[in-house]
mmCIF file of N, CA and C in Angstrom:
data_model
loop_
_atom_site.group_PDB
_atom_site.id
_atom_site.type_symbol
_atom_site.label_atom_id
_atom_site.label_comp_id
_atom_site.label_asym_id
_atom_site.label_seq_id
_atom_site.Cartn_x
_atom_site.Cartn_y
_atom_site.Cartn_z
ATOM 1 N N PHE A 1 -27.156 7.972 109.685
ATOM 2 C CA PHE A 1 -28.405 8.028 110.359
ATOM 3 C C PHE A 1 -29.613 7.337 109.645
ATOM 4 N N TYR A 2 -30.111 6.426 110.527
ATOM 5 C CA TYR A 2 -31.173 5.462 109.937
ATOM 6 C C TYR A 2 -32.569 6.091 110.280
ATOM 7 N N LEU A 3 -33.205 6.529 109.171
ATOM 8 C CA LEU A 3 -34.502 7.004 109.420
ATOM 9 C C LEU A 3 -35.760 6.035 109.007
ATOM 10 N N ILE A 4 -35.753 5.868 107.782
ATOM 11 C CA ILE A 4 -36.867 5.050 107.243
ATOM 12 C C ILE A 4 -36.108 3.789 106.433
ATOM 13 N N GLY A 5 -34.863 3.814 106.089
ATOM 14 C CA GLY A 5 -34.225 2.646 105.471
ATOM 15 C C GLY A 5 -34.832 2.370 104.223
ATOM 16 N N PHE A 6 -35.011 1.109 103.704
ATOM 17 C CA PHE A 6 -35.116 0.745 102.583
ATOM 18 C C PHE A 6 -36.763 1.049 101.960
ATOM 19 N N VAL A 7 -37.556 1.307 103.117
ATOM 20 C CA VAL A 7 -38.948 1.781 102.759
ATOM 21 C C VAL A 7 -38.697 3.197 102.091
ATOM 22 N N GLY A 8 -37.779 4.243 102.319
ATOM 23 C CA GLY A 8 -37.558 5.406 101.683
ATOM 24 C C GLY A 8 -37.440 5.157 100.212
ATOM 25 N N ILE A 9 -36.778 4.012 99.744
ATOM 26 C CA ILE A 9 -36.572 3.953 98.426
ATOM 27 C C ILE A 9 -37.762 3.774 97.550
ATOM 28 N N ALA A 10 -38.514 2.862 98.175
ATOM 29 C CA ALA A 10 -39.857 2.581 97.527
ATOM 30 C C ALA A 10 -40.818 3.755 97.569
ATOM 31 N N ILE A 11 -40.737 4.531 98.534
ATOM 32 C CA ILE A 11 -41.646 5.836 98.463
ATOM 33 C C ILE A 11 -40.922 6.905 97.691
ATOM 34 N N ALA A 12 -39.815 7.054 97.505
ATOM 35 C CA ALA A 12 -39.097 7.913 96.631
ATOM 36 C C ALA A 12 -39.321 7.438 95.180
ATOM 37 N N THR A 13 -39.349 6.218 94.874
ATOM 38 C CA THR A 13 -39.506 5.856 93.541
ATOM 39 C C THR A 13 -41.001 5.889 93.025
ATOM 40 N N SER A 14 -41.886 5.737 94.079
ATOM 41 C CA SER A 14 -43.326 5.802 93.831
ATOM 42 C C SER A 14 -43.562 7.174 93.750
ATOM 43 N N LEU A 15 -43.300 8.224 94.479
ATOM 44 C CA LEU A 15 -43.449 9.574 94.380
ATOM 45 C C LEU A 15 -42.907 10.165 93.099
ATOM 46 N N ALA A 16 -41.534 9.704 92.719
ATOM 47 C CA ALA A 16 -40.902 10.138 91.232
ATOM 48 C C ALA A 16 -41.873 9.828 90.087
ATOM 49 N N GLY A 17 -42.421 8.412 90.303
ATOM 50 C CA GLY A 17 -43.365 7.982 89.299
ATOM 51 C C GLY A 17 -44.358 8.796 89.076
ATOM 52 N N TRP A 18 -45.377 9.166 90.247
ATOM 53 C CA TRP A 18 -46.498 10.063 90.104
ATOM 54 C C TRP A 18 -46.146 11.334 89.577
ATOM 55 N N VAL A 19 -44.923 11.968 90.122
ATOM 56 C CA VAL A 19 -44.760 13.183 89.647
ATOM 57 C C VAL A 19 -44.460 13.270 88.095
ATOM 58 N N ASN A 20 -43.676 12.189 87.595
ATOM 59 C CA ASN A 20 -43.285 12.159 86.258
ATOM 60 C C ASN A 20 -44.798 11.707 85.391
ATOM 61 N N ALA A 21 -45.766 10.948 86.014
ATOM 62 C CA ALA A 21 -47.073 10.790 85.191
ATOM 63 C C ALA A 21 -47.799 12.020 85.258
ATOM 64 N N LEU A 22 -47.906 13.001 86.393
ATOM 65 C CA LEU A 22 -48.546 14.124 86.321
ATOM 66 C C LEU A 22 -48.086 15.336 85.394
ATOM 67 N N ALA A 23 -46.782 15.131 85.358
ATOM 68 C CA ALA A 23 -46.034 16.355 84.473
ATOM 69 C C ALA A 23 -46.372 15.849 83.045
ATOM 70 N N LEU A 24 -46.345 14.602 82.816
ATOM 71 C CA LEU A 24 -46.495 14.087 81.197
ATOM 72 C C LEU A 24 -47.975 14.526 80.884
ATOM 73 N N GLY A 25 -48.874 14.166 81.804
ATOM 74 C CA GLY A 25 -50.332 14.385 81.464
ATOM 75 C C GLY A 25 -50.716 15.748 81.516
ATOM 76 N N PHE A 26 -50.032 16.658 82.225
ATOM 77 C CA PHE A 26 -50.324 18.113 82.041
ATOM 78 C C PHE A 26 -49.848 18.701 80.871
ATOM 79 N N THR A 27 -48.627 18.299 80.562
ATOM 80 C CA THR A 27 -47.747 18.657 79.241
ATOM 81 C C THR A 27 -48.701 18.239 78.149
ATOM 82 N N LEU A 28 -49.010 16.939 78.018
ATOM 83 C CA LEU A 28 -49.842 16.566 76.942
ATOM 84 C C LEU A 28 -51.150 17.058 76.725
ATOM 85 N N HIS A 29 -51.754 17.596 77.918
ATOM 86 C CA HIS A 29 -53.043 18.211 77.863
ATOM 87 C C HIS A 29 -52.842 19.709 77.373
ATOM 88 N N ARG A 30 -51.901 20.255 77.896
ATOM 89 C CA ARG A 30 -51.686 21.630 77.251
ATOM 90 C C ARG A 30 -51.400 21.709 75.971
ATOM 91 N N GLN A 31 -50.651 20.590 75.487
ATOM 92 C CA GLN A 31 -50.484 20.658 74.014
ATOM 93 C C GLN A 31 -51.582 20.111 73.155
ATOM 94 N N GLY A 32 -52.583 19.716 73.650
ATOM 95 C CA GLY A 32 -53.664 19.219 73.114
ATOM 96 C C GLY A 32 -53.837 17.726 72.877
ATOM 97 N N HIS A 33 -52.864 17.143 73.026
ATOM 98 C CA HIS A 33 -52.652 15.717 72.933
ATOM 99 C C HIS A 33 -53.549 14.704 73.915
ATOM 100 N N PHE A 34 -53.801 15.285 74.928
ATOM 101 C CA PHE A 34 -54.727 14.329 75.966
ATOM 102 C C PHE A 34 -55.762 15.280 76.596
ATOM 103 N N PRO A 35 -56.875 15.229 75.762
ATOM 104 C CA PRO A 35 -58.235 16.123 76.065
ATOM 105 C C PRO A 35 -58.977 15.263 77.099
ATOM 106 N N LEU A 36 -59.460 16.157 78.190
ATOM 107 C CA LEU A 36 -60.326 15.436 79.118
ATOM 108 C C LEU A 36 -61.709 15.642 78.556
ATOM 109 N N ASP A 37 -62.304 14.354 78.141
ATOM 110 C CA ASP A 37 -63.526 14.427 77.571
ATOM 111 C C ASP A 37 -64.469 14.293 78.725
ATOM 112 N N ALA A 38 -65.888 14.637 78.641
ATOM 113 C CA ALA A 38 -66.609 14.218 79.529
ATOM 114 C C ALA A 38 -66.902 12.646 80.162
ATOM 115 N N ARG A 39 -66.419 11.932 79.225
ATOM 116 C CA ARG A 39 -66.461 10.473 79.798
ATOM 117 C C ARG A 39 -65.237 10.165 80.754
ATOM 118 N N LEU A 40 -64.172 10.816 80.622
ATOM 119 C CA LEU A 40 -63.059 10.660 81.381
ATOM 120 C C LEU A 40 -63.222 11.240 82.778
ATOM 121 N N LYS A 41 -63.812 12.681 82.605
ATOM 122 C CA LYS A 41 -64.182 13.154 83.958
ATOM 123 C C LYS A 41 -65.177 12.686 84.667
ATOM 124 N N ARG A 42 -65.994 11.831 83.944
ATOM 125 C CA ARG A 42 -67.210 11.237 84.889
ATOM 126 C C ARG A 42 -66.384 9.732 85.509
ATOM 127 N N ARG A 43 -65.330 9.331 84.771
ATOM 128 C CA ARG A 43 -65.010 8.146 85.427
ATOM 129 C C ARG A 43 -63.538 8.381 86.451
ATOM 130 N N ILE A 44 -62.919 9.467 86.375
ATOM 131 C CA ILE A 44 -61.956 9.654 87.440
ATOM 132 C C ILE A 44 -62.216 9.240 88.773
ATOM 133 N N PRO A 45 -63.441 9.925 89.223
ATOM 134 C CA PRO A 45 -63.856 9.658 90.658
ATOM 135 C C PRO A 45 -64.118 8.197 90.927
ATOM 136 N N ARG A 46 -64.677 7.496 89.826
ATOM 137 C CA ARG A 46 -64.866 6.117 89.861
ATOM 138 C C ARG A 46 -63.737 5.324 90.147
ATOM 139 N N ILE A 47 -62.815 5.674 89.185
ATOM 140 C CA ILE A 47 -61.510 5.088 89.385
ATOM 141 C C ILE A 47 -60.851 5.105 90.684
ATOM 142 N N LEU A 48 -60.980 6.440 91.100
ATOM 143 C CA LEU A 48 -60.102 6.726 92.713
ATOM 144 C C LEU A 48 -61.036 5.921 93.548
ATOM 145 N N PHE A 49 -62.347 5.783 93.335
ATOM 146 C CA PHE A 49 -62.997 4.927 94.348
ATOM 147 C C PHE A 49 -62.583 3.557 94.378
ATOM 148 N N SER A 50 -62.464 3.004 93.113
ATOM 149 C CA SER A 50 -62.283 1.513 93.069
ATOM 150 C C SER A 50 -60.719 1.509 93.573
ATOM 151 N N SER A 51 -59.805 2.347 93.421
ATOM 152 C CA SER A 51 -58.554 2.147 93.793
ATOM 153 C C SER A 51 -58.448 2.173 95.538
ATOM 154 N N LEU A 52 -59.274 3.016 96.033
ATOM 155 C CA LEU A 52 -59.398 3.096 97.552
ATOM 156 C C LEU A 52 -59.968 1.708 98.123
ATOM 157 N N VAL A 53 -60.875 1.077 97.309
ATOM 158 C CA VAL A 53 -61.485 0.027 97.553
ATOM 159 C C VAL A 53 -60.288 -1.103 97.853
ATOM 160 N N MET A 54 -59.577 -1.154 96.674
ATOM 161 C CA MET A 54 -58.671 -2.181 96.542
ATOM 162 C C MET A 54 -57.390 -1.981 97.493
ATOM 163 N N ALA A 55 -57.136 -0.741 98.083
ATOM 164 C CA ALA A 55 -56.195 -0.305 98.885
ATOM 165 C C ALA A 55 -56.687 -0.827 100.360
ATOM 166 N N ALA A 56 -57.946 -0.588 100.414
ATOM 167 C CA ALA A 56 -58.425 -1.181 101.866
ATOM 168 C C ALA A 56 -58.488 -2.579 101.962
ATOM 169 N N VAL A 57 -58.783 -3.289 100.791
ATOM 170 C CA VAL A 57 -58.754 -4.820 100.935
ATOM 171 C C VAL A 57 -57.345 -5.480 100.999
ATOM 172 N N LEU A 58 -56.360 -4.669 100.297
ATOM 173 C CA LEU A 58 -55.030 -5.023 100.430
ATOM 174 C C LEU A 58 -54.401 -4.776 101.773
ATOM 175 N N TRP A 59 -54.766 -3.674 102.339
ATOM 176 C CA TRP A 59 -54.389 -3.383 103.854
ATOM 177 C C TRP A 59 -54.703 -4.453 104.683
ATOM 178 N N ALA A 60 -56.106 -4.657 104.568
ATOM 179 C CA ALA A 60 -56.794 -5.783 105.648
ATOM 180 C C ALA A 60 -55.868 -6.969 105.314
ATOM 181 N N MET A 61 -55.824 -7.517 104.046
ATOM 182 C CA MET A 61 -54.966 -8.810 103.795
ATOM 183 C C MET A 61 -53.551 -8.683 104.449
ATOM 184 N N SER A 62 -52.954 -7.543 104.220
ATOM 185 C CA SER A 62 -51.664 -7.533 104.790
ATOM 186 C C SER A 62 -51.567 -7.727 106.341
ATOM 187 N N ALA A 63 -52.594 -6.981 106.979
ATOM 188 C CA ALA A 63 -52.631 -7.174 108.515
ATOM 189 C C ALA A 63 -52.907 -8.592 108.881
ATOM 190 N N TYR A 64 -53.898 -9.177 108.061
ATOM 191 C CA TYR A 64 -54.204 -10.563 108.505
ATOM 192 C C TYR A 64 -53.146 -11.500 108.231
ATOM 193 N N LEU A 65 -52.349 -11.227 107.144
ATOM 194 C CA LEU A 65 -51.376 -12.071 106.859
ATOM 195 C C LEU A 65 -49.870 -11.756 107.432
ATOM 196 N N ALA A 66 -49.921 -10.695 108.175
ATOM 197 C CA ALA A 66 -48.662 -10.166 108.710
ATOM 198 C C ALA A 66 -47.565 -11.348 109.271
ATOM 199 N N THR A 67 -48.263 -12.171 110.216
ATOM 200 C CA THR A 67 -47.554 -13.135 110.789
ATOM 201 C C THR A 67 -46.875 -14.361 109.715
ATOM 202 N N SER A 68 -47.737 -14.410 108.592
ATOM 203 C CA SER A 68 -47.316 -15.359 107.730
ATOM 204 C C SER A 68 -46.131 -14.752 106.897
ATOM 205 N N PHE A 69 -45.882 -13.639 106.826
ATOM 206 C CA PHE A 69 -44.647 -13.153 106.084
ATOM 207 C C PHE A 69 -43.284 -13.027 107.041
ATOM 208 N N ALA A 70 -43.568 -13.613 108.195
ATOM 209 C CA ALA A 70 -42.328 -13.484 109.185
ATOM 210 C C ALA A 70 -41.204 -14.352 108.388
ATOM 211 N N ALA A 71 -40.083 -14.117 109.107
ATOM 212 C CA ALA A 71 -38.916 -14.416 108.366
ATOM 213 C C ALA A 71 -38.735 -16.084 108.719
ATOM 214 N N ASN A 72 -39.322 -16.826 109.524
ATOM 215 C CA ASN A 72 -39.240 -18.153 109.735
ATOM 216 C C ASN A 72 -39.920 -18.888 108.860
ATOM 217 N N VAL A 73 -40.951 -18.381 107.872
ATOM 218 C CA VAL A 73 -41.868 -18.875 107.055
ATOM 219 C C VAL A 73 -41.037 -19.130 105.653
ATOM 220 N N PRO A 74 -41.053 -20.244 105.239
ATOM 221 C CA PRO A 74 -40.272 -20.551 103.837
ATOM 222 C C PRO A 74 -40.739 -19.705 102.822
ATOM 223 N N SER A 75 -39.642 -19.187 102.041
ATOM 224 C CA SER A 75 -39.894 -18.404 100.878
ATOM 225 C C SER A 75 -41.074 -18.689 99.858
ATOM 226 N N PRO A 76 -41.150 -19.955 99.451
ATOM 227 C CA PRO A 76 -42.310 -20.297 98.644
ATOM 228 C C PRO A 76 -43.467 -20.057 99.268
ATOM 229 N N VAL A 77 -43.777 -20.129 100.435
ATOM 230 C CA VAL A 77 -44.995 -19.762 101.000
ATOM 231 C C VAL A 77 -45.327 -18.275 101.116
ATOM 232 N N ARG A 78 -44.251 -17.661 101.161
ATOM 233 C CA ARG A 78 -44.471 -16.200 101.301
ATOM 234 C C ARG A 78 -44.622 -15.697 99.720
ATOM 235 N N ALA A 79 -43.893 -16.248 98.854
ATOM 236 C CA ALA A 79 -44.203 -16.077 97.313
ATOM 237 C C ALA A 79 -45.685 -16.417 97.090
ATOM 238 N N THR A 80 -46.307 -17.457 97.552
ATOM 239 C CA THR A 80 -47.386 -17.958 97.147
ATOM 240 C C THR A 80 -48.452 -16.891 97.659
ATOM 241 N N LEU A 81 -48.435 -16.518 99.094
ATOM 242 C CA LEU A 81 -49.214 -15.420 99.544
ATOM 243 C C LEU A 81 -49.124 -14.035 98.980
ATOM 244 N N LEU A 82 -48.002 -13.596 98.393
ATOM 245 C CA LEU A 82 -47.851 -12.354 97.751
ATOM 246 C C LEU A 82 -48.534 -12.365 96.499
ATOM 247 N N ALA A 83 -48.366 -13.556 95.896
ATOM 248 C CA ALA A 83 -49.184 -13.791 94.576
ATOM 249 C C ALA A 83 -50.538 -13.697 94.791
ATOM 250 N N GLY A 84 -51.007 -14.351 95.848
ATOM 251 C CA GLY A 84 -52.464 -14.248 96.174
ATOM 252 C C GLY A 84 -52.886 -12.912 96.580
ATOM 253 N N MET A 85 -52.155 -12.158 97.307
ATOM 254 C CA MET A 85 -52.480 -10.590 97.496
ATOM 255 C C MET A 85 -52.514 -9.933 96.220
ATOM 256 N N VAL A 86 -51.619 -10.158 95.202
ATOM 257 C CA VAL A 86 -51.573 -9.527 93.934
ATOM 258 C C VAL A 86 -53.077 -9.924 93.097
ATOM 259 N N SER A 87 -53.227 -11.142 93.163
ATOM 260 C CA SER A 87 -54.567 -11.575 92.695
ATOM 261 C C SER A 87 -55.823 -11.035 93.224
ATOM 262 N N GLY A 88 -55.697 -10.980 94.402
ATOM 263 C CA GLY A 88 -56.952 -10.407 95.133
ATOM 264 C C GLY A 88 -56.914 -8.914 94.903
ATOM 265 N N GLY A 89 -55.856 -8.284 95.020
ATOM 266 C CA GLY A 89 -56.082 -6.763 94.621
ATOM 267 C C GLY A 89 -56.553 -6.501 93.307
ATOM 268 N N LEU A 90 -56.006 -7.312 92.286
ATOM 269 C CA LEU A 90 -56.518 -7.210 90.944
ATOM 270 C C LEU A 90 -58.010 -7.561 90.776
ATOM 271 N N ALA A 91 -58.349 -8.584 91.632
ATOM 272 C CA ALA A 91 -59.825 -9.039 91.447
ATOM 273 C C ALA A 91 -60.502 -7.982 92.157
ATOM 274 N N THR A 92 -60.207 -7.463 93.115
ATOM 275 C CA THR A 92 -60.862 -6.387 94.031
ATOM 276 C C THR A 92 -61.225 -5.131 93.307
ATOM 277 N N PHE A 93 -60.027 -4.829 92.491
ATOM 278 C CA PHE A 93 -60.181 -3.424 91.654
ATOM 279 C C PHE A 93 -60.851 -3.721 90.576
ATOM 280 N N TRP A 94 -60.823 -4.903 89.827
ATOM 281 C CA TRP A 94 -61.811 -5.134 88.760
ATOM 282 C C TRP A 94 -63.234 -5.269 89.118
ATOM 283 N N ALA A 95 -63.519 -5.752 90.266
ATOM 284 C CA ALA A 95 -65.100 -5.839 90.887
ATOM 285 C C ALA A 95 -65.592 -4.543 91.120
ATOM 286 N N ALA A 96 -64.642 -3.574 91.849
ATOM 287 C CA ALA A 96 -65.173 -2.206 92.159
ATOM 288 C C ALA A 96 -65.165 -1.420 90.998
ATOM 289 N N ALA A 97 -64.421 -1.603 89.941
ATOM 290 C CA ALA A 97 -64.482 -0.741 88.711
ATOM 291 C C ALA A 97 -65.690 -1.180 87.917
ATOM 292 N N GLU A 98 -65.867 -2.455 87.987
ATOM 293 C CA GLU A 98 -67.340 -2.990 87.131
ATOM 294 C C GLU A 98 -68.537 -2.383 87.955
ATOM 295 N N PHE A 99 -68.389 -2.539 89.195
ATOM 296 C CA PHE A 99 -69.716 -2.272 90.109
ATOM 297 C C PHE A 99 -69.897 -0.454 90.056
ATOM 298 N N SER A 100 -68.831 0.236 90.169
ATOM 299 C CA SER A 100 -68.844 1.629 90.064
ATOM 300 C C SER A 100 -69.016 2.384 88.720
ATOM 301 N N GLY A 101 -68.874 1.438 87.556
ATOM 302 C CA GLY A 101 -68.883 2.010 86.249
ATOM 303 C C GLY A 101 -67.888 2.768 85.677
ATOM 304 N N ALA A 102 -66.616 2.506 86.323
ATOM 305 C CA ALA A 102 -65.378 3.104 86.189
ATOM 306 C C ALA A 102 -64.788 2.255 84.904
ATOM 307 N N ALA A 103 -65.180 1.175 84.727
ATOM 308 C CA ALA A 103 -64.701 0.419 83.531
ATOM 309 C C ALA A 103 -65.620 -0.820 83.509
ATOM 310 N N HIS A 104 -65.618 -1.107 82.286
ATOM 311 C CA HIS A 104 -66.485 -2.474 81.912
ATOM 312 C C HIS A 104 -65.668 -3.543 81.075
ATOM 313 N N PHE A 105 -65.934 -4.801 81.409
ATOM 314 C CA PHE A 105 -65.223 -6.056 81.103
ATOM 315 C C PHE A 105 -65.359 -5.980 79.468
ATOM 316 N N ASP A 106 -66.567 -5.895 78.954
ATOM 317 C CA ASP A 106 -66.694 -6.009 77.458
ATOM 318 C C ASP A 106 -66.009 -4.784 76.777
ATOM 319 N N GLU A 107 -65.858 -3.628 77.479
ATOM 320 C CA GLU A 107 -64.892 -2.638 76.737
ATOM 321 C C GLU A 107 -63.426 -3.175 76.680
ATOM 322 N N LEU A 108 -62.991 -3.555 77.766
ATOM 323 C CA LEU A 108 -61.597 -3.905 77.686
ATOM 324 C C LEU A 108 -61.351 -5.281 76.854
ATOM 325 N N LEU A 109 -62.190 -6.210 76.680
ATOM 326 C CA LEU A 109 -62.080 -7.089 75.542
ATOM 327 C C LEU A 109 -62.184 -6.544 74.213
ATOM 328 N N ARG A 110 -62.977 -5.674 73.880
ATOM 329 C CA ARG A 110 -63.036 -4.984 72.595
ATOM 330 C C ARG A 110 -61.549 -4.593 72.153
ATOM 331 N N HIS A 111 -60.653 -4.167 72.996
ATOM 332 C CA HIS A 111 -59.645 -3.518 72.708
ATOM 333 C C HIS A 111 -58.619 -4.637 72.200
ATOM 334 N N PHE A 112 -58.853 -5.908 72.617
ATOM 335 C CA PHE A 112 -57.789 -7.016 72.381
ATOM 336 C C PHE A 112 -58.564 -7.879 71.218
ATOM 337 N N ARG A 113 -59.675 -7.639 70.709
ATOM 338 C CA ARG A 113 -60.099 -8.393 69.495
ATOM 339 C C ARG A 113 -59.594 -7.792 68.271
ATOM 340 N N ARG A 114 -59.343 -8.799 67.542
ATOM 341 C CA ARG A 114 -58.835 -8.440 66.142
ATOM 342 C C ARG A 114 -60.002 -8.318 65.091
ATOM 343 N N PRO A 115 -59.712 -7.020 64.168
ATOM 344 C CA PRO A 115 -60.862 -7.087 63.381
ATOM 345 C C PRO A 115 -60.959 -8.234 62.306
ATOM 346 N N ARG A 116 -62.151 -8.499 62.233
ATOM 347 C CA ARG A 116 -62.380 -9.618 61.194
ATOM 348 C C ARG A 116 -61.923 -9.333 59.811
ATOM 349 N N ALA A 117 -61.260 -10.341 59.217
ATOM 350 C CA ALA A 117 -60.718 -10.335 57.765
ATOM 351 C C ALA A 117 -61.873 -9.998 56.818
ATOM 352 N N LYS A 118 -61.689 -9.193 55.804
ATOM 353 C CA LYS A 118 -62.741 -9.009 54.927
ATOM 354 C C LYS A 118 -62.513 -9.879 53.656
#
Protein backbone atom coordinates (compact mmCIF):
# COMPACT_ATOMS: atom_id res chain seq x y z
CA PHE A 1 0.00 0.00 0.00
CA TYR A 2 1.62 3.23 -1.22
CA LEU A 3 0.88 6.14 1.09
CA ILE A 4 3.75 8.62 1.14
CA GLY A 5 6.64 6.58 -0.26
CA PHE A 6 10.20 7.80 0.05
CA VAL A 7 9.06 11.05 1.64
CA GLY A 8 8.05 8.98 4.67
CA ILE A 9 11.66 7.91 5.13
CA ALA A 10 12.82 11.55 5.19
CA ILE A 11 10.04 12.51 7.63
CA ALA A 12 10.81 9.57 9.92
CA THR A 13 14.53 10.33 9.89
CA SER A 14 13.94 14.00 10.71
CA LEU A 15 11.45 13.16 13.43
CA ALA A 16 13.82 10.59 14.97
CA GLY A 17 16.63 13.16 14.95
CA TRP A 18 14.47 15.75 16.73
CA VAL A 19 13.27 13.24 19.32
CA ASN A 20 16.86 12.17 19.93
CA ALA A 21 18.09 15.79 20.26
CA LEU A 22 15.26 16.72 22.64
CA ALA A 23 15.80 13.61 24.77
CA LEU A 24 19.52 14.31 24.95
CA GLY A 25 18.96 17.97 25.85
CA PHE A 26 16.41 17.05 28.52
CA THR A 27 18.72 14.41 30.03
CA LEU A 28 21.74 16.73 30.01
CA HIS A 29 19.70 19.55 31.56
CA ARG A 30 18.33 17.27 34.27
CA GLN A 31 21.86 16.10 35.13
CA GLY A 32 23.13 19.69 35.28
CA HIS A 33 25.34 19.50 32.16
CA PHE A 34 23.20 21.83 30.02
CA PRO A 35 21.98 24.79 32.03
CA LEU A 36 19.55 27.17 30.37
CA ASP A 37 21.11 30.51 31.24
CA ALA A 38 19.42 33.86 30.62
CA ARG A 39 21.36 34.44 27.39
CA LEU A 40 20.17 31.16 25.87
CA LYS A 41 16.59 31.77 26.99
CA ARG A 42 16.71 35.20 25.30
CA ARG A 43 18.12 33.78 22.08
CA ILE A 44 15.89 30.71 21.58
CA PRO A 45 12.90 32.71 20.22
CA ARG A 46 15.28 34.65 17.96
CA ILE A 47 16.78 31.42 16.63
CA LEU A 48 13.28 30.07 15.95
CA PHE A 49 12.38 33.33 14.17
CA SER A 50 15.52 33.06 12.01
CA SER A 51 14.65 29.44 11.20
CA LEU A 52 11.13 30.43 10.14
CA VAL A 53 12.47 33.19 7.90
CA MET A 54 14.89 30.72 6.30
CA ALA A 55 12.09 28.16 5.83
CA ALA A 56 9.87 30.75 4.14
CA VAL A 57 12.65 31.80 1.76
CA LEU A 58 13.48 28.18 0.91
CA TRP A 59 9.80 27.39 0.36
CA ALA A 60 9.50 30.35 -2.01
CA MET A 61 12.69 29.34 -3.82
CA SER A 62 11.47 25.76 -4.23
CA ALA A 63 8.12 26.95 -5.60
CA TYR A 64 9.87 29.30 -8.02
CA LEU A 65 12.37 26.63 -9.15
CA ALA A 66 9.94 23.69 -9.23
CA THR A 67 9.92 23.44 -13.01
CA SER A 68 13.73 23.63 -13.09
CA PHE A 69 13.92 20.47 -10.98
CA ALA A 70 11.87 18.53 -13.53
CA ALA A 71 13.18 15.17 -14.74
CA ASN A 72 14.14 16.50 -18.20
CA VAL A 73 16.60 19.05 -16.78
CA PRO A 74 20.21 17.80 -16.76
CA SER A 75 21.56 16.63 -13.39
CA PRO A 76 24.40 19.19 -13.23
CA VAL A 77 21.84 21.99 -13.57
CA ARG A 78 19.69 20.52 -10.79
CA ALA A 79 22.77 20.05 -8.59
CA THR A 80 23.77 23.67 -9.16
CA LEU A 81 20.25 24.87 -8.33
CA LEU A 82 20.24 22.77 -5.16
CA ALA A 83 23.63 24.17 -4.15
CA GLY A 84 22.22 27.64 -4.75
CA MET A 85 19.23 26.88 -2.54
CA VAL A 86 21.50 25.60 0.24
CA SER A 87 23.68 28.71 -0.05
CA GLY A 88 20.61 30.93 -0.11
CA GLY A 89 19.19 29.23 2.97
CA LEU A 90 22.49 29.62 4.81
CA ALA A 91 22.77 33.30 3.86
CA THR A 92 19.15 33.92 4.84
CA PHE A 93 19.56 32.28 8.24
CA TRP A 94 22.80 34.16 8.89
CA ALA A 95 21.23 37.51 7.95
CA ALA A 96 18.09 36.85 10.02
CA ALA A 97 20.15 35.67 13.01
CA GLU A 98 22.39 38.73 12.78
CA PHE A 99 19.40 41.07 12.40
CA SER A 100 17.38 39.51 15.25
CA GLY A 101 20.33 39.23 17.62
CA ALA A 102 20.22 35.43 17.76
CA ALA A 103 23.88 35.27 16.82
CA HIS A 104 26.65 37.65 15.86
CA PHE A 105 29.33 36.97 13.27
CA ASP A 106 32.14 38.26 15.48
CA GLU A 107 31.15 35.78 18.23
CA LEU A 108 31.36 32.96 15.73
CA LEU A 109 34.78 34.07 14.54
CA ARG A 110 36.07 34.21 18.12
CA HIS A 111 35.44 30.48 18.46
CA PHE A 112 37.71 29.74 15.49
CA ARG A 113 40.61 32.03 16.36
CA ARG A 114 43.65 30.51 17.95
CA PRO A 115 44.99 32.09 21.09
CA ARG A 116 48.19 34.04 20.56
CA ALA A 117 51.42 32.35 21.54
CA LYS A 118 53.06 33.75 24.65
